[in-house]
mmCIF file of C-alpha atoms in Angstrom:
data_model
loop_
_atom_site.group_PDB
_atom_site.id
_atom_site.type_symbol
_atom_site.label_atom_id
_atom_site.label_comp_id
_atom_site.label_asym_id
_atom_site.label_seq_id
_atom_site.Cartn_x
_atom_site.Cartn_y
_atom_site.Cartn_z
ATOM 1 C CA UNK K 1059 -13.954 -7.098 -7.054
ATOM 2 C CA UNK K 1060 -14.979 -10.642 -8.148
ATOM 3 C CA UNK K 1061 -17.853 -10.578 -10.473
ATOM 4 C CA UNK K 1062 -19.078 -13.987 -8.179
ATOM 5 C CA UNK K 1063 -19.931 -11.843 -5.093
ATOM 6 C CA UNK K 1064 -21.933 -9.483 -7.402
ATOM 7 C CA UNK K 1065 -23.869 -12.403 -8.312
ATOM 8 C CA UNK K 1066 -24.087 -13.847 -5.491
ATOM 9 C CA UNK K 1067 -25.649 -10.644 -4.116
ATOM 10 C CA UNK K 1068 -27.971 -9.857 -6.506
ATOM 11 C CA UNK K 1069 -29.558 -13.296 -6.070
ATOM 12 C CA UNK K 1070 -29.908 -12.559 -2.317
ATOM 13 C CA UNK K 1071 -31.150 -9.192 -2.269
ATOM 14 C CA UNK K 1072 -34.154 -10.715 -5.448
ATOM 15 C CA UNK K 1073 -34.958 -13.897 -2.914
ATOM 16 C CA UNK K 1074 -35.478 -11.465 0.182
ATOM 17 C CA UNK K 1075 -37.389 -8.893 -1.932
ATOM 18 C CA UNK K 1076 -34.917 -6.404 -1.749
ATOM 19 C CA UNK K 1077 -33.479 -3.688 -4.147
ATOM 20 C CA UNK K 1078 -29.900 -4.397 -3.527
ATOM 21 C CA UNK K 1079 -27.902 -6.269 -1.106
ATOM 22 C CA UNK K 1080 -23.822 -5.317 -0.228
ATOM 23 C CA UNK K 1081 -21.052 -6.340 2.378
ATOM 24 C CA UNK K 1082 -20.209 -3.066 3.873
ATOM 25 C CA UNK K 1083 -16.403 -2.762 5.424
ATOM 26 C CA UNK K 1084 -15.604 -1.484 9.023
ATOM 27 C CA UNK K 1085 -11.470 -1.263 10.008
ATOM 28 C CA UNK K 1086 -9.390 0.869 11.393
ATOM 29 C CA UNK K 1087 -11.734 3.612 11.517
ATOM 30 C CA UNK K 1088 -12.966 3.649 7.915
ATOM 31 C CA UNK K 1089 -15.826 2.506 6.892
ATOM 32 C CA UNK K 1090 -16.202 1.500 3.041
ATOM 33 C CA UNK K 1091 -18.551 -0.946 0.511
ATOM 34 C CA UNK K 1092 -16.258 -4.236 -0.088
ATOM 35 C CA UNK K 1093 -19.276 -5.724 -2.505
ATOM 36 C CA UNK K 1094 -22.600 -5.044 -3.943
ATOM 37 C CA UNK K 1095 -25.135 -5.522 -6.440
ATOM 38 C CA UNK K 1096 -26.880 -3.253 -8.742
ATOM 39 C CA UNK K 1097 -24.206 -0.880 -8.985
ATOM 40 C CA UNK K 1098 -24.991 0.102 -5.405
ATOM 41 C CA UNK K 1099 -21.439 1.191 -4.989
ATOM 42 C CA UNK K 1100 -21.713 5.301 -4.965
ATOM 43 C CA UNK K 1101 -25.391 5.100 -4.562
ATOM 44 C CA UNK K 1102 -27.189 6.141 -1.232
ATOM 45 C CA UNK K 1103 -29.803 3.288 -0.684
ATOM 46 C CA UNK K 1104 -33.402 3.916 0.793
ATOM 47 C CA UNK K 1105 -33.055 1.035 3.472
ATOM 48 C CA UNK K 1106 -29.827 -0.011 4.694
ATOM 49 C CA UNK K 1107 -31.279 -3.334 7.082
ATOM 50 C CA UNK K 1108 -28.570 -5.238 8.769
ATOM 51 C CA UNK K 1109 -29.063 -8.908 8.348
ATOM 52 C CA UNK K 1110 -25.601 -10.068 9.761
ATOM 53 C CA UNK K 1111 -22.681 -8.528 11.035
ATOM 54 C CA UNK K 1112 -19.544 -10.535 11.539
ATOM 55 C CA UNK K 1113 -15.390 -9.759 13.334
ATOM 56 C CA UNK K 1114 -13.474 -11.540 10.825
ATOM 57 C CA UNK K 1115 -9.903 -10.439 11.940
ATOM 58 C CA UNK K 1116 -8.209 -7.909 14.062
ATOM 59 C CA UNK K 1117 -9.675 -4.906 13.862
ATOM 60 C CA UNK K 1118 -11.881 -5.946 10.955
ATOM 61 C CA UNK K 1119 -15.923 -6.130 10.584
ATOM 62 C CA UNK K 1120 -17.651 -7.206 7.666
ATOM 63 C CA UNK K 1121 -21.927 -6.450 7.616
ATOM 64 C CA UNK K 1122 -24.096 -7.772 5.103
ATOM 65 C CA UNK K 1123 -27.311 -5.071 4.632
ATOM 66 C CA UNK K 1124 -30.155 -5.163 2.150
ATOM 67 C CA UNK K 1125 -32.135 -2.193 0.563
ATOM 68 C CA UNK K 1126 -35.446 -2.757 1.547
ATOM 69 C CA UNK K 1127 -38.594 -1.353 3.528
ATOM 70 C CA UNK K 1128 -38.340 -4.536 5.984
ATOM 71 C CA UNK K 1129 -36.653 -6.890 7.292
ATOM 72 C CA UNK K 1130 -37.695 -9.962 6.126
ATOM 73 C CA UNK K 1131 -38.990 -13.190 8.594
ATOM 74 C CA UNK K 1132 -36.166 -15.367 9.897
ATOM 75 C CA UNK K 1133 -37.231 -18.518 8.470
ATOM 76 C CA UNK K 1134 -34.775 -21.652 8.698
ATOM 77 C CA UNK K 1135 -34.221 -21.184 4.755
ATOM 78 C CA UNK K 1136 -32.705 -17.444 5.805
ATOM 79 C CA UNK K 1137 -30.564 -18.560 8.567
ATOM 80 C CA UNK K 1138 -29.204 -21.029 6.284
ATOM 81 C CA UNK K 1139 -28.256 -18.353 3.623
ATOM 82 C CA UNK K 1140 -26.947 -16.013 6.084
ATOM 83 C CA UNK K 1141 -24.466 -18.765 7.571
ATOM 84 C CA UNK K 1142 -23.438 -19.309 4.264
ATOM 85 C CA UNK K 1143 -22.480 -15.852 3.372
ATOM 86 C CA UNK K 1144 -20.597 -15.480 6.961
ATOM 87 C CA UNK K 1145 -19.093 -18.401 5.978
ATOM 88 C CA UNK K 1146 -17.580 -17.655 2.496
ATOM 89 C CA UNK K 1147 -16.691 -14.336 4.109
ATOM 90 C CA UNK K 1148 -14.380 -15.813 6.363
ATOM 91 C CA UNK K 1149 -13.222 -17.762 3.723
ATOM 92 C CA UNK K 1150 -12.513 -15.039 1.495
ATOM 93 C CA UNK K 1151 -10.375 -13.023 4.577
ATOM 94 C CA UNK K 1152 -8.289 -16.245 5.796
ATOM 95 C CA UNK K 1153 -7.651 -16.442 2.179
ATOM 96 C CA UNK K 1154 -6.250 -13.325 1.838
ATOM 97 C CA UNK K 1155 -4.289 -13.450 5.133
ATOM 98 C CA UNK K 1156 -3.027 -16.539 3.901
ATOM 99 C CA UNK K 1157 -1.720 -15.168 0.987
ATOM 100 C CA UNK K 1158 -0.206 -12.383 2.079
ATOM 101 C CA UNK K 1159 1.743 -14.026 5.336
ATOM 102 C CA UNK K 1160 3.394 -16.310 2.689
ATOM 103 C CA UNK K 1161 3.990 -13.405 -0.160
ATOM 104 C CA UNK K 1162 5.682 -11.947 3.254
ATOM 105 C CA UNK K 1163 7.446 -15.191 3.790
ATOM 106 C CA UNK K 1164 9.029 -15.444 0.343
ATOM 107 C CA UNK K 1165 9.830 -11.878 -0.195
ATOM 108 C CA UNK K 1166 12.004 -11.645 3.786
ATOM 109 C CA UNK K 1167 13.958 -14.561 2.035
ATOM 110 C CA UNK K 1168 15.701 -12.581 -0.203
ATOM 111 C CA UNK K 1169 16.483 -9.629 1.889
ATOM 112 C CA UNK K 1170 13.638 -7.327 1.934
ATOM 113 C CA UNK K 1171 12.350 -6.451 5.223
ATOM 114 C CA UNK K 1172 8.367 -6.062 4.049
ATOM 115 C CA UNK K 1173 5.735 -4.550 6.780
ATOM 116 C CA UNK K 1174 2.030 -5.223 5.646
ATOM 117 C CA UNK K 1175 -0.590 -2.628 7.530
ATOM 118 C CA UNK K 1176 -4.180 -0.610 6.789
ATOM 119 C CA UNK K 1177 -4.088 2.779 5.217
ATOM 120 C CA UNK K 1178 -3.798 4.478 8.606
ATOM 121 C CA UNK K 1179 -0.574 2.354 9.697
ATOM 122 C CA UNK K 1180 -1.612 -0.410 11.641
ATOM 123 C CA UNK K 1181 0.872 -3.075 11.516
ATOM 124 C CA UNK K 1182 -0.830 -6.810 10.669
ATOM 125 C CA UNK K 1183 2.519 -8.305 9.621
ATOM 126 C CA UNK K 1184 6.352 -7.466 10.329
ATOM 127 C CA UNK K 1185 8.946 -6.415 10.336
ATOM 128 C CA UNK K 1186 11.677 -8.203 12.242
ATOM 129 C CA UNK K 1187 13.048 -6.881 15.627
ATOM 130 C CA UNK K 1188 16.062 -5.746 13.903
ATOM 131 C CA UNK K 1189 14.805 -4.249 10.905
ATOM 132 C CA UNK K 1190 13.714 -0.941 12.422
ATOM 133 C CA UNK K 1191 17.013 -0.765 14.154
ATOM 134 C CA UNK K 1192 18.290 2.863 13.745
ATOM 135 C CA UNK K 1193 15.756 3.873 11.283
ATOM 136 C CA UNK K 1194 13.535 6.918 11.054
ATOM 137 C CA UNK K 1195 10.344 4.454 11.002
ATOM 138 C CA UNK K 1196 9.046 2.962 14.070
ATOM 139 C CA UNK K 1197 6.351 1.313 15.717
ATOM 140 C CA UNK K 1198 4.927 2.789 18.489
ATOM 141 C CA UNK K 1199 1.366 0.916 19.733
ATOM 142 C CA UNK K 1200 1.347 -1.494 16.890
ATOM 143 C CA UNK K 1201 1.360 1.759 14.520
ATOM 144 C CA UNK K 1202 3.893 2.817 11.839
ATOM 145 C CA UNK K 1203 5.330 6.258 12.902
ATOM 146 C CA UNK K 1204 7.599 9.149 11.907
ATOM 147 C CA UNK K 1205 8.820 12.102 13.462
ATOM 148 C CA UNK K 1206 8.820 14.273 10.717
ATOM 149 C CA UNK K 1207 5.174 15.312 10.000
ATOM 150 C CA UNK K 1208 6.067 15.723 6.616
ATOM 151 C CA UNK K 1209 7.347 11.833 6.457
ATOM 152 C CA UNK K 1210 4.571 11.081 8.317
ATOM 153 C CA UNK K 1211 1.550 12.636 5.981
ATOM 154 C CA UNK K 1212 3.630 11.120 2.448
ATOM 155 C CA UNK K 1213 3.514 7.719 4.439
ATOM 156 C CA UNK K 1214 -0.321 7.742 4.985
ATOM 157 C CA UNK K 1215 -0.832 8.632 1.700
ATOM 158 C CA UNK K 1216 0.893 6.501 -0.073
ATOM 159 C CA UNK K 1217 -0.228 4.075 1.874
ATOM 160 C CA UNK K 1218 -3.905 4.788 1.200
ATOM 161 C CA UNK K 1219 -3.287 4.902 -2.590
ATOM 162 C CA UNK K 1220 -1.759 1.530 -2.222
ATOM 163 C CA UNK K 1221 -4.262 0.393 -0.261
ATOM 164 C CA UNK K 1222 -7.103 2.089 -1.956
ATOM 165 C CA UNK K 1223 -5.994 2.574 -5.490
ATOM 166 C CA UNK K 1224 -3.499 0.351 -6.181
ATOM 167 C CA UNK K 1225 -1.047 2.676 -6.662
ATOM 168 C CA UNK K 1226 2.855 2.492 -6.569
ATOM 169 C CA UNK K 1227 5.501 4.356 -5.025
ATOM 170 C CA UNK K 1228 8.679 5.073 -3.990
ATOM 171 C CA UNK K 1229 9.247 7.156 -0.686
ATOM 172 C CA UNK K 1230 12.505 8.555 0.678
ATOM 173 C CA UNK K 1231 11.684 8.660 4.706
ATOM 174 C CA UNK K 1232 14.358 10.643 7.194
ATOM 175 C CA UNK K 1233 15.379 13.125 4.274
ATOM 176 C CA UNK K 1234 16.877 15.021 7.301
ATOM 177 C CA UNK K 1235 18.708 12.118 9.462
ATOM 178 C CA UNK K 1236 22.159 11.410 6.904
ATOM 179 C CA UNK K 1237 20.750 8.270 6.832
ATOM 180 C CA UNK K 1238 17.777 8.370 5.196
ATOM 181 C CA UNK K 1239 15.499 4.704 4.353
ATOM 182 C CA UNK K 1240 13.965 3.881 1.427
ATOM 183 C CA UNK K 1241 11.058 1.999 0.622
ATOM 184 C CA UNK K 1242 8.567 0.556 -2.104
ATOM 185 C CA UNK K 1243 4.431 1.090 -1.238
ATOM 186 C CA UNK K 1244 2.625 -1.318 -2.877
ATOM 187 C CA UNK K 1245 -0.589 -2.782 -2.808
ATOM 188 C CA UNK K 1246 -0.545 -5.857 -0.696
ATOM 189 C CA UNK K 1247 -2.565 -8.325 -3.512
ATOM 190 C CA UNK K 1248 -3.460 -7.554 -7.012
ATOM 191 C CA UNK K 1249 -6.319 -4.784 -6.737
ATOM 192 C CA UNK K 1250 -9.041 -7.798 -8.097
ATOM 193 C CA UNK K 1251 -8.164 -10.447 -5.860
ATOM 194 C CA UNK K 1252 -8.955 -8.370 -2.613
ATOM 195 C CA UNK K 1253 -12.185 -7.661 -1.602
ATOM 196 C CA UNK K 1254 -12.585 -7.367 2.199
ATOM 197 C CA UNK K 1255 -9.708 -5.889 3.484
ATOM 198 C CA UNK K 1256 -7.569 -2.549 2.341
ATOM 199 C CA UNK K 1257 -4.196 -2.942 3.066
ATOM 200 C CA UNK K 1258 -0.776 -1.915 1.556
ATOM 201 C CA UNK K 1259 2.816 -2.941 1.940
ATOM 202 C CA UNK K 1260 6.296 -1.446 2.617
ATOM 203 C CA UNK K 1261 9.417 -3.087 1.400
ATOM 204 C CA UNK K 1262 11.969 -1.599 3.072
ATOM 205 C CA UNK K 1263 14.811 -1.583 0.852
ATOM 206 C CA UNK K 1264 18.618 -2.548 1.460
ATOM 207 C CA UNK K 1265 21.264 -0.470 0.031
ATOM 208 C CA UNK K 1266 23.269 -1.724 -2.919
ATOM 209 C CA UNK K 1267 25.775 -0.163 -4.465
ATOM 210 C CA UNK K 1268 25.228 0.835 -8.118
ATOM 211 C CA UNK K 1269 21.539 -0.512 -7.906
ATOM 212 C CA UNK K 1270 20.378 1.031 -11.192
ATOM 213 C CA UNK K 1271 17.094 1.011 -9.536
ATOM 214 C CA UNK K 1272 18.132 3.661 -7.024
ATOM 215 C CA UNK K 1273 17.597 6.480 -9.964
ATOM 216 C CA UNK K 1274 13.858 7.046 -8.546
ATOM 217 C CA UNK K 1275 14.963 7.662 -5.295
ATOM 218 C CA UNK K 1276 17.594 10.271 -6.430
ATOM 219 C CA UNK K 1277 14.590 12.104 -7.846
ATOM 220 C CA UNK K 1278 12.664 12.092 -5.361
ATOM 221 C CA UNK K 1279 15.266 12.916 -2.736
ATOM 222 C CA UNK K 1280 16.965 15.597 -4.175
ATOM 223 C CA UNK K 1281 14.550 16.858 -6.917
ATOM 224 C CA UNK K 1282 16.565 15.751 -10.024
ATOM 225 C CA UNK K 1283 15.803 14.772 -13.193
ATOM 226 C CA UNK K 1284 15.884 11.228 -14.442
ATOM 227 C CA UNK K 1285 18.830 12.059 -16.790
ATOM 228 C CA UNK K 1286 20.096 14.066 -13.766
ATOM 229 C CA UNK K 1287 19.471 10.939 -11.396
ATOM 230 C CA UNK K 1288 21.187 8.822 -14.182
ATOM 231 C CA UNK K 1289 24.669 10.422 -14.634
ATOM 232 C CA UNK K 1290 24.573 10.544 -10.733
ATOM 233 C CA UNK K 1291 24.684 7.050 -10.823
ATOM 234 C CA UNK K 1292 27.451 6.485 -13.258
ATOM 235 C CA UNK K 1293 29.282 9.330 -10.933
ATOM 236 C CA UNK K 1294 28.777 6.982 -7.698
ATOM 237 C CA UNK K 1295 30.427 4.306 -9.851
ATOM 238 C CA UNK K 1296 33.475 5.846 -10.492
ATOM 239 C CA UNK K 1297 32.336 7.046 -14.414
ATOM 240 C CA UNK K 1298 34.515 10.161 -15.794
ATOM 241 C CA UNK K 1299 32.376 12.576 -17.201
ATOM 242 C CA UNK K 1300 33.840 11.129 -21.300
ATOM 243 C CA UNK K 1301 32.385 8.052 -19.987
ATOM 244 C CA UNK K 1302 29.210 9.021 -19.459
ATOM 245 C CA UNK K 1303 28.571 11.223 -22.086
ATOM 246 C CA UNK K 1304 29.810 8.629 -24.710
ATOM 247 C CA UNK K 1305 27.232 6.222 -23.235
ATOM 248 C CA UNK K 1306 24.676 8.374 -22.684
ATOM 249 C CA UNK K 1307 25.083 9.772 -26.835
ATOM 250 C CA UNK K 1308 25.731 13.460 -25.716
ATOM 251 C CA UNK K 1309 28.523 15.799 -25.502
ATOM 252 C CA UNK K 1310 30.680 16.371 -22.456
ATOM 253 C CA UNK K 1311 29.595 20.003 -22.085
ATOM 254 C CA UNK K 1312 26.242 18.410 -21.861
ATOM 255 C CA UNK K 1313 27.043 16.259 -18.436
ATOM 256 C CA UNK K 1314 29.293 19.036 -17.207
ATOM 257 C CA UNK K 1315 26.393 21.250 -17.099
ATOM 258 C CA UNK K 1316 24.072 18.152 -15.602
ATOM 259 C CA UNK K 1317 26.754 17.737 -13.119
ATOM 260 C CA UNK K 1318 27.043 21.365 -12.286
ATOM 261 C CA UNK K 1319 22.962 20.883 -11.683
ATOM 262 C CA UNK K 1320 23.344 17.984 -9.997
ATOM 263 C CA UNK K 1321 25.727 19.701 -6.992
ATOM 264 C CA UNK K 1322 22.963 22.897 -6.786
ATOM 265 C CA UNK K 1323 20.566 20.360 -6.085
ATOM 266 C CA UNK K 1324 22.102 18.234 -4.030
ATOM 267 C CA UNK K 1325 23.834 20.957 -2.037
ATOM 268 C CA UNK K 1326 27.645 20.279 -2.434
ATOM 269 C CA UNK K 1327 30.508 21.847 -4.235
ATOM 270 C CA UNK K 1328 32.791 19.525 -5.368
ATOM 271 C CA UNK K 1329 32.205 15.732 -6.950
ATOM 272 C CA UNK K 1330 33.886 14.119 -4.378
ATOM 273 C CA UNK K 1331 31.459 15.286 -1.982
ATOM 274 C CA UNK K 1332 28.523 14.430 -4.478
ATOM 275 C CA UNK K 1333 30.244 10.410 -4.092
ATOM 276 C CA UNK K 1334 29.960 10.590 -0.238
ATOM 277 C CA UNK K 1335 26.614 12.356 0.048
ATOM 278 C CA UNK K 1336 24.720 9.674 -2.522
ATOM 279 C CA UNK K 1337 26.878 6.985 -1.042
ATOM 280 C CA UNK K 1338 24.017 7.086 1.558
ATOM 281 C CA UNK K 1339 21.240 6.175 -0.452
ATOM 282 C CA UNK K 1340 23.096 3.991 -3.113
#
């Protein structure tokens, strides 16, 4: 988090006498510390007095506490600081809204379908009408959901790593349906710039043929390796197998016997099928 709402903290919490002053975090059912001072974050506080508690978007409340015995008086000067730090707090959340609705914006303009929501699936932006059309994902009651529990526990936590962690990855969702989707979690700002709200996005992804980017996915899906995943590729482009083992720097025997893997794994006996099966997801 900013190093400015540290600051800004500790110079609270010393002017009201207290030990330590922190924004605490309520959405969605999860409560967590957005800011602090004194290293508070981790650290069970003796006092935890409520000076100010604020809604600052759906579902979102933001409460400003200080460690101390007391509360102190409510003197003009206090109001005054308190408004202040509502204030800024709003600030700081419209920011972020701001910047995500138009990171939204730009990235639907190029063919992504992107759905921005909390860690437990609540949808604050997207998708499109259409984009769920057909697809193992839905919304049901503003909420992302899957029917396959499985699907369903991978998407929460990815989503909460995203969210949380600012962690990346790629999920394969309707493994089951012959048409399964696949899509990018990602945090929805860099981890710094977000203080107040936790929040992760999904770019569902459009299917291109002989996306070299699709070699993840392959992994993931069907358990291969990434020089597995990569000859699968060049097989879903038409590559002989002397193609791919000249540029790949290995002997034919060597992508016969990935190949031969390669069907095992992905559960069909013959090449042609191996086309029509990853002709799906590529």
């Amino acid at each position: 988090m900013p190093d400015g709402w540290r600051d800004a903290l500790a110079a609270l919490a010393a002017e009201l006498g207290g030990r330590a002053a922190w924004l605490e975090g309520r959405e969605d059912g999860r409560r967590w510390i957005v800011a602090g001072s004194h290293g508070l974050i981790g650290v069970h506080p003796r006092q935890a007095l409520e000076l100010l508690s604020l809604t600052c978007a759906h579902g979102l409340e933001v409460v400003l506490r200080l460690d101390r015995e007391a509360l102190p008086p409510r003197t003009p000067r206090l109001e005054a600081q308190l408004n202040a730090v509502g204030q800024a707090v709003q600030n700081q959340v419209a920011l972020e809204a701001a910047a995500v609705r138009i990171a939204t914006l730009m990235v639907r303009r190029t063919g992504v379908q992107p759905i921005v929501c909390t860690p437990e699936g609540l949808v604050l932006e997207g998708p499109e009408p259409t984009a769920l059309r057909r697809s193992p994902l839905q919304v049901a009651g503003g909420r992302l959901s899957l029917a396959d529990p499985a699907d369903e526990a991978a998407l929460r936590e990815a989503l909460h790593d995203a969210a949380s962690r600012a962690h990346e990855r790629v999920l394969v969702l309707g493994r089951g349906t012959g048409a399964p989707l696949v899509v990018d979690v990602l945090p929805s700002l860099p981890a710094r710039s977000v203080c107040f709200r936790r929040q992760a996005v999904l770019l569902l992804r459009e299917r291109s043929p002989g996306g070299a980017d699709r070699t993840p996915v392959l992994q993931e899906l069907y358990g291969l390796t990434s020089a597995e995943a990569e000859v699968a590729m060049a097989m879903t482009q038409g590559s002989p197998v002397s193609h791919i083992a000249a540029s790949r720097g290995v002997a034919p025997s060597t992508v016969r016997a990935q190949v031969k893997a390669i069907l095992s794994k992905v559960g069909v006996g013959r090449q042609v099928e191996l086309v029509q099966r990853l002709a799906a997801v590529c």
